[in-house]
Amino acid sequence: MSTTTPTAIPTRTQVAIIGAGPAGLLLGQLLYKAGIDAVIIERQSGDYVLGRIRAGVIEQTTADALDAAGVGSRMHSEGLPHDGVELCVDGQRHRIDLAALTGGKHVTVYGQTEVTRDLMEARATEGLLTVYEAQGVSVHDFAGTQPRVRFTHGSVAREIACDYIAGCDGFHGVCRASVPAGALRTFEKVYPFGWLGLLADVPPVSDELIYVRSPRGFALCSMRSKTRSRYYLQCSLDHKVEQWSDAAFWEELRLRLDPQACDELVTGPSIEKSIAPLRSFVTEPMRFGSLFLAGDAAHIVPPTGAKGLNLAAADVTYLAAALADHYNGHDDEGLSRYSERALARVWKAERFSWWFTSLMHRFPDNAGFGERMQEAELAYLFGSQAAQAALAENYVGLPMVLH
Ligand code: RFL
Ligand code: PHB
């Protein structure tokens, strides 16, 4: 999909975007709407990008950004608005009424795969260039004002000169790694467990997501539609996905769910199974010269708060607005303040994701004091409207401050 012939690759553009994940594709679309020229360079194929099963929960600000990019219509017709979310603790379910606690806000359950597909299709329809399967991508001279991107495509060496590079190439990308040592400060927390995810064409166990804390570890019941479910189990970091048969997954899930959910659980063959480690990570600043980092290239959150894709969308919303101000001759304040504005939002989402992860998982070395702290925090949460409102406000997404 959207793969272009090598001859169509230009030697110059205004913004070279590295990575065609949600950050890169959304930025490309927002820049197109602002009349700014951009080329996206992606090392994988379009099908590979679409095959990665990741996020499922869209905040209102992300939905707004997708609307602004002109790609929101399928999300509105097929996405599932959720007014609440459930927490199940030791077999007891507690509903957090997101809408009531936030003055009517909700989240939309719509898969990252579908967001990516919508963005790819919009790009193809507009005839905008994404170079898929670019090899050996490297970024150059971005300390100054005439950066360049080099790569090989179809065994032809290419170079694109540009005004700015947007590093949207994820946690393992080349952009952050190319910044001189010492220019960036990083903050990291690695959690002692991972999430084993399973996707299956079975109806979800409940109308809303259920985050489960059980003595056997965390579980999450999520969905992609009314006929497709996504489940996760906290697992040990040394587990391999091949160790987990579908039957073993469903059996372990049942052991973590409440009796009602066990009764209503519909199982079936998996379409996909994968293990993801959990990490909190932030880079400061998110800019070096004419290179701007956005999305997972700059920060990672553990998936418990469903914030990763949403943060990526917020970053590129700030960045697209800043670039539009620059090219429209207004001013460069947005570019100067990009890192500061994005990081203010990032750190709040990092805090929430870390808090929610710490609250709901079983920590291997937490048997004493730590476990009591979790229990006390949960008892406080379920007994306090104010605490539930704080959870709800963060879960639906904090507002974006553009000016
Ligand atoms: P991506 O999606 O990793 O895309 C980066 C792209 O860059 C390409 N790339 C390169 N291209 C050219 N040259 C190179 N040298 C390159 N190196 C890499 C890659 O091939 C890729 O296509 O980053 P982006 O765009 O910043 O998007 C971030 C999101 O994908 C991520 O934050 C979310 O998926 C996180 N996440 C969730 N976020 C939410 O908001 N809500 C959720 O419910 C949610 N659930 C999840 C998640 C992530 C998960 N995993 C697997 C980590 C659930 C899981 C299990
Ligand atoms: C998902 O559906 O993949 C999902 C939902 C909520 C999360 C994380 C992942 O917190």
Coordinates of C-alpha atoms and ligand atoms in Angstrom, one line a residue:
M1 CA 0.0 0.0 0.0
S2 CA 1.2 3.6 -0.9
T3 CA 4.6 2.4 -2.0
T4 CA 6.1 4.7 -4.5
T5 CA 8.5 4.2 -7.4
P6 CA 12.0 5.2 -6.7
T7 CA 11.9 7.8 -9.5
A8 CA 9.3 9.8 -7.6
I9 CA 11.6 10.5 -4.7
P10 CA 12.6 14.2 -4.7
T11 CA 16.0 15.6 -3.7
R12 CA 14.4 18.3 -1.6
T13 CA 11.4 18.8 0.7
Q14 CA 10.5 21.2 3.5
V15 CA 10.1 18.5 6.3
A16 CA 11.6 15.0 6.1
I17 CA 9.6 12.7 8.4
I18 CA 11.4 9.6 9.5
G19 CA 8.9 6.8 10.4
A20 CA 5.4 6.0 9.1
G21 CA 3.9 5.0 12.5
P22 CA 0.9 7.0 13.8
A23 CA 3.2 10.0 14.7
G24 CA 4.8 10.3 11.3
L25 CA 1.6 9.6 9.3
L26 CA -0.5 12.0 11.3
L27 CA 2.2 14.7 11.1
G28 CA 2.4 14.2 7.3
Q29 CA -1.4 14.7 7.0
L30 CA -1.5 17.8 9.3
L31 CA 1.4 19.4 7.3
Y32 CA -0.4 18.6 4.1
K33 CA -3.5 20.4 5.4
A34 CA -1.3 23.4 6.3
G35 CA 0.2 23.4 2.8
I36 CA 3.7 22.2 3.9
D37 CA 5.7 19.8 1.8
A38 CA 6.8 16.6 3.5
V39 CA 8.2 13.2 2.6
I40 CA 7.9 10.2 4.9
I41 CA 10.7 7.7 5.0
E42 CA 9.9 4.3 6.6
R43 CA 12.2 1.3 6.9
Q44 CA 9.5 -1.4 6.9
S45 CA 6.8 -2.2 4.3
G46 CA 3.3 -0.8 4.5
D47 CA 1.9 -4.2 5.3
Y48 CA 4.4 -4.8 8.1
V49 CA 3.4 -1.5 9.7
L50 CA -0.3 -2.4 9.5
G51 CA 0.4 -5.9 10.9
R52 CA 1.6 -4.5 14.3
I53 CA -1.2 -4.9 16.9
R54 CA -0.9 -2.1 19.4
A55 CA -3.0 0.6 20.9
G56 CA -6.8 0.6 21.2
V57 CA -8.0 3.6 23.2
I58 CA -8.3 7.1 21.6
E59 CA -8.6 10.2 23.7
Q60 CA -10.8 13.2 22.6
T61 CA -7.7 15.3 21.8
T62 CA -6.4 12.5 19.5
A63 CA -9.8 12.2 17.9
D64 CA -9.8 16.0 17.3
A65 CA -6.3 15.7 15.7
L66 CA -7.6 12.9 13.4
D67 CA -10.6 15.1 12.5
A68 CA -8.3 18.1 11.8
A69 CA -6.2 15.8 9.5
G70 CA -9.4 14.8 7.6
V71 CA -9.2 11.1 8.6
G72 CA -11.8 10.9 11.4
S73 CA -14.9 9.6 9.6
R74 CA -14.4 5.9 10.0
M75 CA -13.3 6.3 13.6
H76 CA -16.6 8.1 14.2
S77 CA -18.7 5.5 12.5
E78 CA -16.9 2.3 13.6
G79 CA -15.2 3.3 16.8
L80 CA -16.9 2.5 20.1
P81 CA -17.4 5.5 22.5
H82 CA -16.8 4.3 26.1
D83 CA -18.2 6.4 29.0
G84 CA -16.7 4.2 31.7
V85 CA -14.0 1.7 32.6
E86 CA -13.9 -1.0 35.1
L87 CA -11.3 -2.0 37.7
C88 CA -11.5 -5.5 39.1
V89 CA -9.7 -6.0 42.3
D90 CA -9.5 -9.4 44.0
G91 CA -12.7 -10.6 42.2
Q92 CA -14.7 -7.4 42.8
R93 CA -15.6 -5.0 40.0
H94 CA -15.7 -1.2 40.4
R95 CA -16.9 1.1 37.6
I96 CA -15.2 4.4 37.0
D97 CA -17.8 6.6 35.4
L98 CA -15.6 8.6 33.0
A99 CA -18.4 10.7 31.6
A100 CA -20.0 11.6 35.0
L101 CA -16.6 12.4 36.6
T102 CA -15.3 14.6 33.7
G103 CA -18.4 16.6 32.6
G104 CA -19.3 14.3 29.8
K105 CA -16.0 13.2 28.3
H106 CA -15.4 9.7 26.9
V107 CA -12.7 7.7 25.1
T108 CA -13.1 5.9 21.8
V109 CA -12.1 2.3 21.3
Y110 CA -10.6 2.2 17.8
G111 CA -7.4 0.2 17.0
Q112 CA -4.1 1.8 16.1
T113 CA -4.1 -0.5 13.1
E114 CA -7.3 1.2 11.8
V115 CA -5.9 4.7 12.6
T116 CA -2.8 3.8 10.6
R117 CA -4.8 2.4 7.7
D118 CA -7.0 5.6 7.6
L119 CA -3.9 7.8 7.5
M120 CA -2.2 5.6 4.9
E121 CA -5.3 5.7 2.7
A122 CA -5.6 9.5 3.0
R123 CA -2.0 9.8 2.0
A124 CA -2.3 7.6 -1.0
T125 CA -5.5 9.4 -2.1
E126 CA -3.7 12.7 -2.0
G127 CA -0.8 11.3 -3.9
L128 CA 1.6 12.1 -1.0
L129 CA 4.9 10.3 -0.9
T130 CA 5.8 7.7 1.7
V131 CA 9.0 5.8 0.9
Y132 CA 8.5 2.3 2.4
E133 CA 11.3 -0.2 2.7
A134 CA 14.0 2.5 2.9
Q135 CA 17.3 0.9 4.0
G136 CA 20.1 2.3 6.0
V137 CA 18.3 5.6 6.8
S138 CA 20.7 8.2 8.3
V139 CA 20.2 11.8 9.3
H140 CA 22.9 14.5 8.8
D141 CA 23.8 18.1 9.5
F142 CA 20.8 18.7 11.7
A143 CA 22.8 20.8 14.2
G144 CA 22.5 23.5 11.5
T145 CA 19.8 24.7 9.2
Q146 CA 20.4 22.5 6.2
P147 CA 19.8 18.9 7.3
R148 CA 19.8 15.9 5.0
V149 CA 18.5 12.4 5.1
R150 CA 20.2 9.5 3.3
F151 CA 18.9 6.0 2.6
T152 CA 18.9 3.3 -0.1
H153 CA 15.7 2.4 -1.9
G154 CA 15.5 -0.3 -4.5
S155 CA 19.3 -0.4 -4.4
V156 CA 19.6 3.3 -5.4
A157 CA 21.3 5.6 -2.9
R158 CA 19.1 8.7 -2.2
E159 CA 19.6 12.0 -0.4
I160 CA 16.9 14.4 0.5
A161 CA 17.7 17.9 1.7
C162 CA 15.2 19.6 3.9
D163 CA 14.6 22.5 6.4
Y164 CA 13.6 20.2 9.3
I165 CA 13.7 16.5 10.2
A166 CA 10.9 15.1 12.3
G167 CA 12.1 12.0 14.1
C168 CA 9.0 9.9 14.3
D169 CA 10.9 6.6 14.2
G170 CA 9.9 5.0 17.4
F171 CA 11.9 3.9 20.4
H172 CA 14.5 1.9 18.4
G173 CA 14.8 4.5 15.6
V174 CA 17.9 6.2 14.2
C175 CA 17.0 9.9 15.0
R176 CA 17.4 10.0 18.8
A177 CA 20.4 7.8 18.5
S178 CA 22.1 10.2 16.1
V179 CA 22.1 13.2 18.5
P180 CA 25.6 13.8 19.9
A181 CA 26.2 12.1 23.2
G182 CA 25.6 14.4 26.1
A183 CA 23.1 16.7 24.3
L184 CA 20.1 14.8 25.5
R185 CA 19.2 13.6 29.0
T186 CA 17.2 10.4 29.4
F187 CA 15.1 9.2 32.3
E188 CA 14.1 5.5 32.4
K189 CA 12.3 3.0 34.5
V190 CA 12.1 -0.7 33.4
Y191 CA 9.3 -2.8 35.0
P192 CA 10.1 -6.4 36.1
F193 CA 7.3 -7.9 33.9
G194 CA 5.8 -7.8 30.4
W195 CA 2.3 -8.0 28.8
L196 CA 1.3 -11.0 26.8
G197 CA -1.4 -9.9 24.4
L198 CA -3.9 -12.0 22.4
L199 CA -6.3 -10.9 19.7
A200 CA -9.2 -13.1 18.8
D201 CA -12.5 -12.9 16.8
V202 CA -14.7 -13.4 19.8
P203 CA -17.2 -11.0 21.3
P204 CA -15.7 -9.0 24.3
V205 CA -16.5 -10.2 27.8
S206 CA -18.0 -6.9 28.7
D207 CA -19.2 -3.6 27.1
E208 CA -16.3 -1.7 28.8
L209 CA -12.6 -2.4 29.4
I210 CA -11.8 -4.2 32.6
Y211 CA -8.4 -3.6 34.2
V212 CA -7.8 -6.6 36.6
R213 CA -5.6 -6.8 39.7
S214 CA -5.4 -10.4 41.0
P215 CA -3.1 -12.4 43.2
R216 CA -1.8 -14.1 40.0
G217 CA -1.0 -10.7 38.4
F218 CA -2.6 -8.1 36.2
A219 CA -4.9 -8.8 33.3
L220 CA -6.8 -6.5 30.8
C221 CA -10.0 -7.2 28.9
S222 CA -10.1 -4.9 25.9
M223 CA -11.6 -5.0 22.4
R224 CA -11.3 -3.7 18.9
S225 CA -15.0 -4.1 18.0
K226 CA -18.1 -5.9 19.1
T227 CA -16.8 -9.1 17.5
R228 CA -13.0 -8.8 18.1
S229 CA -11.4 -8.9 21.6
R230 CA -8.0 -8.0 22.8
Y231 CA -6.8 -9.5 26.1
Y232 CA -3.5 -9.0 28.0
L233 CA -1.9 -11.0 30.9
Q234 CA 1.0 -9.7 33.0
C235 CA 3.8 -12.2 32.4
S236 CA 7.4 -12.8 33.5
L237 CA 10.0 -11.1 31.3
D238 CA 11.7 -14.5 30.5
H239 CA 8.5 -15.9 29.0
K240 CA 8.5 -16.6 25.3
V241 CA 5.3 -16.3 23.3
E242 CA 5.7 -19.8 21.9
Q243 CA 5.4 -21.1 25.5
W244 CA 1.8 -19.9 25.6
S245 CA -0.7 -22.0 23.7
D246 CA -4.1 -20.4 23.2
A247 CA -5.6 -22.9 25.8
A248 CA -3.0 -21.9 28.4
F249 CA -3.7 -18.2 27.8
W250 CA -7.5 -18.6 28.3
E251 CA -7.0 -20.8 31.3
E252 CA -4.7 -18.2 33.0
L253 CA -7.1 -15.4 32.1
R254 CA -10.0 -17.2 33.8
L255 CA -7.9 -17.6 36.9
R256 CA -7.5 -13.8 37.1
L257 CA -11.1 -12.7 36.3
D258 CA -14.1 -12.4 38.5
P259 CA -16.8 -15.2 38.4
Q260 CA -19.2 -13.2 36.2
A261 CA -16.5 -12.4 33.6
C262 CA -15.5 -16.1 33.7
D263 CA -19.1 -17.1 32.9
E264 CA -19.4 -14.6 30.1
L265 CA -15.9 -15.1 28.6
V266 CA -16.0 -16.4 25.0
T267 CA -12.8 -18.0 23.9
G268 CA -11.5 -18.9 20.4
P269 CA -8.4 -19.2 18.3
S270 CA -5.9 -16.3 18.5
I271 CA -5.2 -14.2 15.4
E272 CA -2.1 -12.7 17.0
K273 CA -0.1 -13.2 20.2
S274 CA 2.9 -11.1 21.3
I275 CA 4.8 -10.1 24.4
A276 CA 5.7 -6.5 25.1
P277 CA 8.1 -5.4 27.9
L278 CA 6.9 -2.4 30.1
R279 CA 9.0 0.7 30.3
S280 CA 8.8 4.4 31.2
F281 CA 11.3 6.6 29.3
V282 CA 11.7 10.3 28.5
T283 CA 14.2 12.2 26.5
E284 CA 14.9 15.9 27.2
P285 CA 14.8 18.1 25.2
M286 CA 12.8 16.8 22.3
R287 CA 14.7 19.0 19.9
F288 CA 18.3 19.3 18.7
G289 CA 18.9 22.0 16.1
S290 CA 16.6 21.2 13.1
L291 CA 15.7 17.7 14.4
F292 CA 12.5 17.4 16.3
L293 CA 11.6 14.1 18.1
A294 CA 8.0 13.0 18.4
G295 CA 6.1 10.0 19.8
D296 CA 7.9 6.9 20.9
A297 CA 11.2 8.3 19.5
A298 CA 11.1 10.7 22.5
H299 CA 9.2 8.8 25.2
I300 CA 7.7 5.5 26.2
V301 CA 4.9 4.8 28.7
P302 CA 3.8 1.4 30.0
P303 CA 0.5 0.6 28.2
T304 CA -1.6 0.5 31.4
G305 CA -2.9 4.1 31.0
A306 CA -3.4 3.7 27.2
K307 CA -1.3 6.9 26.6
G308 CA 1.4 6.1 24.0
L309 CA -0.4 6.7 20.8
N310 CA -2.3 9.6 22.3
L311 CA 1.0 11.3 23.4
A312 CA 2.4 10.7 19.9
A313 CA -0.7 12.5 18.4
A314 CA -0.3 15.4 20.9
D315 CA 3.4 15.9 20.0
V316 CA 2.7 16.1 16.3
T317 CA -0.2 18.4 16.8
Y318 CA 2.1 20.8 18.6
L319 CA 4.8 20.3 16.0
A320 CA 2.5 20.8 13.0
A321 CA 1.1 24.0 14.5
A322 CA 4.6 25.3 15.1
L323 CA 5.8 24.5 11.6
A324 CA 2.6 26.1 10.1
D325 CA 3.4 29.3 12.1
H326 CA 7.0 29.2 10.9
Y327 CA 6.1 28.7 7.2
N328 CA 3.2 31.2 7.3
G329 CA 5.6 33.8 8.5
H330 CA 4.0 34.3 11.9
D331 CA 6.8 33.5 14.2
D332 CA 9.1 30.7 15.5
E333 CA 7.8 30.7 19.1
G334 CA 6.0 27.4 18.5
L335 CA 9.3 25.8 17.3
S336 CA 11.3 27.3 20.2
R337 CA 8.7 26.1 22.7
Y338 CA 7.9 22.7 21.1
S339 CA 10.0 20.7 23.5
E340 CA 8.8 22.5 26.6
R341 CA 5.1 22.3 25.6
A342 CA 5.3 18.6 24.6
L343 CA 7.3 17.6 27.7
A344 CA 4.8 19.3 30.1
R345 CA 2.1 17.0 28.7
V346 CA 4.5 13.9 28.5
W347 CA 5.5 14.1 32.1
K348 CA 1.9 14.2 33.3
A349 CA 1.1 11.1 31.2
E350 CA 4.3 9.4 32.4
R351 CA 3.1 10.0 36.0
F352 CA -0.4 8.6 35.3
S353 CA 0.9 5.6 33.5
W354 CA 3.5 4.8 36.2
W355 CA 0.9 5.2 38.9
F356 CA -1.7 3.0 37.2
T357 CA 0.9 0.4 36.4
S358 CA 2.2 0.4 40.0
L359 CA -1.3 0.1 41.4
M360 CA -2.6 -2.8 39.3
H361 CA 0.4 -5.2 38.8
R362 CA 1.9 -7.8 41.0
F363 CA 5.6 -6.9 41.7
P364 CA 7.9 -9.8 42.3
D365 CA 9.5 -8.2 45.4
N366 CA 6.4 -6.4 46.7
A367 CA 5.1 -9.0 49.2
G368 CA 5.1 -6.7 52.3
F369 CA 4.8 -3.0 52.5
G370 CA 4.4 -2.4 48.7
E371 CA 1.4 -4.7 48.6
R372 CA -0.3 -3.0 51.5
M373 CA 0.3 0.4 49.8
Q374 CA -1.5 -0.9 46.7
E375 CA -4.4 -2.1 48.9
A376 CA -4.6 1.2 50.7
E377 CA -4.5 3.2 47.5
L378 CA -7.2 1.1 46.0
A379 CA -9.4 1.3 49.1
Y380 CA -9.0 5.1 49.0
L381 CA -9.8 5.2 45.2
F382 CA -13.0 3.2 45.6
G383 CA -14.1 5.3 48.5
S384 CA -13.3 8.7 47.1
Q385 CA -15.1 10.6 44.3
A386 CA -12.1 13.0 44.2
A387 CA -9.7 10.1 43.6
Q388 CA -11.9 8.6 40.9
A389 CA -12.2 12.0 39.3
A390 CA -8.4 12.3 39.1
L391 CA -8.2 8.8 37.5
A392 CA -11.0 9.7 35.0
E393 CA -9.5 13.1 34.1
N394 CA -6.2 11.5 33.2
Y395 CA -7.7 8.5 31.5
V396 CA -9.9 10.6 29.1
G397 CA -6.8 12.7 28.5
L398 CA -5.6 16.1 29.8
P399 CA -6.4 19.1 27.6
M400 CA -3.8 20.4 25.1
V401 CA -2.5 23.9 25.7
L402 CA -1.6 25.3 22.3
H403 CA -0.8 28.9 23.2
Ligands
RFL1 P1 5.9 3.6 16.2 O1 4.5 3.2 16.0 O2 6.8 2.7 16.8 O3 6.3 4.0 14.7 C1 7.7 4.3 14.4 C2 7.9 3.9 12.9 O4 9.3 4.3 12.6 C3 9.8 3.2 11.8 N1 11.3 3.2 12.0 C4 12.1 3.7 11.0 N2 11.9 4.3 9.8 C5 12.9 4.7 9.1 N3 14.2 4.6 9.5 C6 14.5 4.0 10.7 N4 15.8 3.9 11.1 C7 13.4 3.6 11.5 N5 13.4 3.0 12.7 C8 12.1 2.8 13.0 C9 9.2 2.0 12.4 O5 9.2 0.9 11.5 C10 7.8 2.5 12.7 O6 6.9 2.3 11.6 O7 6.0 5.0 16.9 P2 5.0 6.3 16.9 O8 4.5 6.7 15.5 O9 5.6 7.3 17.8 O10 3.6 5.7 17.6 C11 3.7 5.4 19.0 C12 2.6 4.3 19.3 O11 2.8 3.2 18.3 C13 2.8 3.7 20.7 O12 3.0 4.7 21.6 C14 1.5 2.9 21.1 O13 1.3 1.8 20.3 C15 1.6 2.5 22.6 N6 0.4 1.7 23.0 C16 -0.8 2.3 23.3 N7 -0.9 3.6 23.2 C17 -2.2 4.2 23.4 O14 -2.3 5.5 23.3 N8 -3.3 3.5 23.8 C18 -3.2 2.1 24.0 O15 -4.2 1.5 24.3 C19 -1.9 1.5 23.8 N9 -1.7 0.2 23.9 C20 0.6 0.3 23.1 C21 -0.5 -0.4 23.6 C22 1.8 -0.3 22.8 C23 1.9 -1.7 22.9 N10 3.1 -2.3 22.6 C24 3.2 -3.4 21.7 C25 4.3 -1.6 22.8 C26 -0.4 -1.8 23.7 C27 0.8 -2.4 23.4 C28 0.8 -3.9 23.6
PHB2 C1 -5.6 -2.3 23.9 O1 -6.8 -2.5 23.6 O2 -4.7 -2.7 23.2 C2 -5.3 -1.6 25.1 C3 -6.4 -0.9 25.8 C4 -6.1 -0.2 27.0 C5 -4.8 -0.2 27.4 C6 -3.7 -0.8 26.7 C7 -4.0 -1.5 25.6 O3 -4.5 0.5 28.6

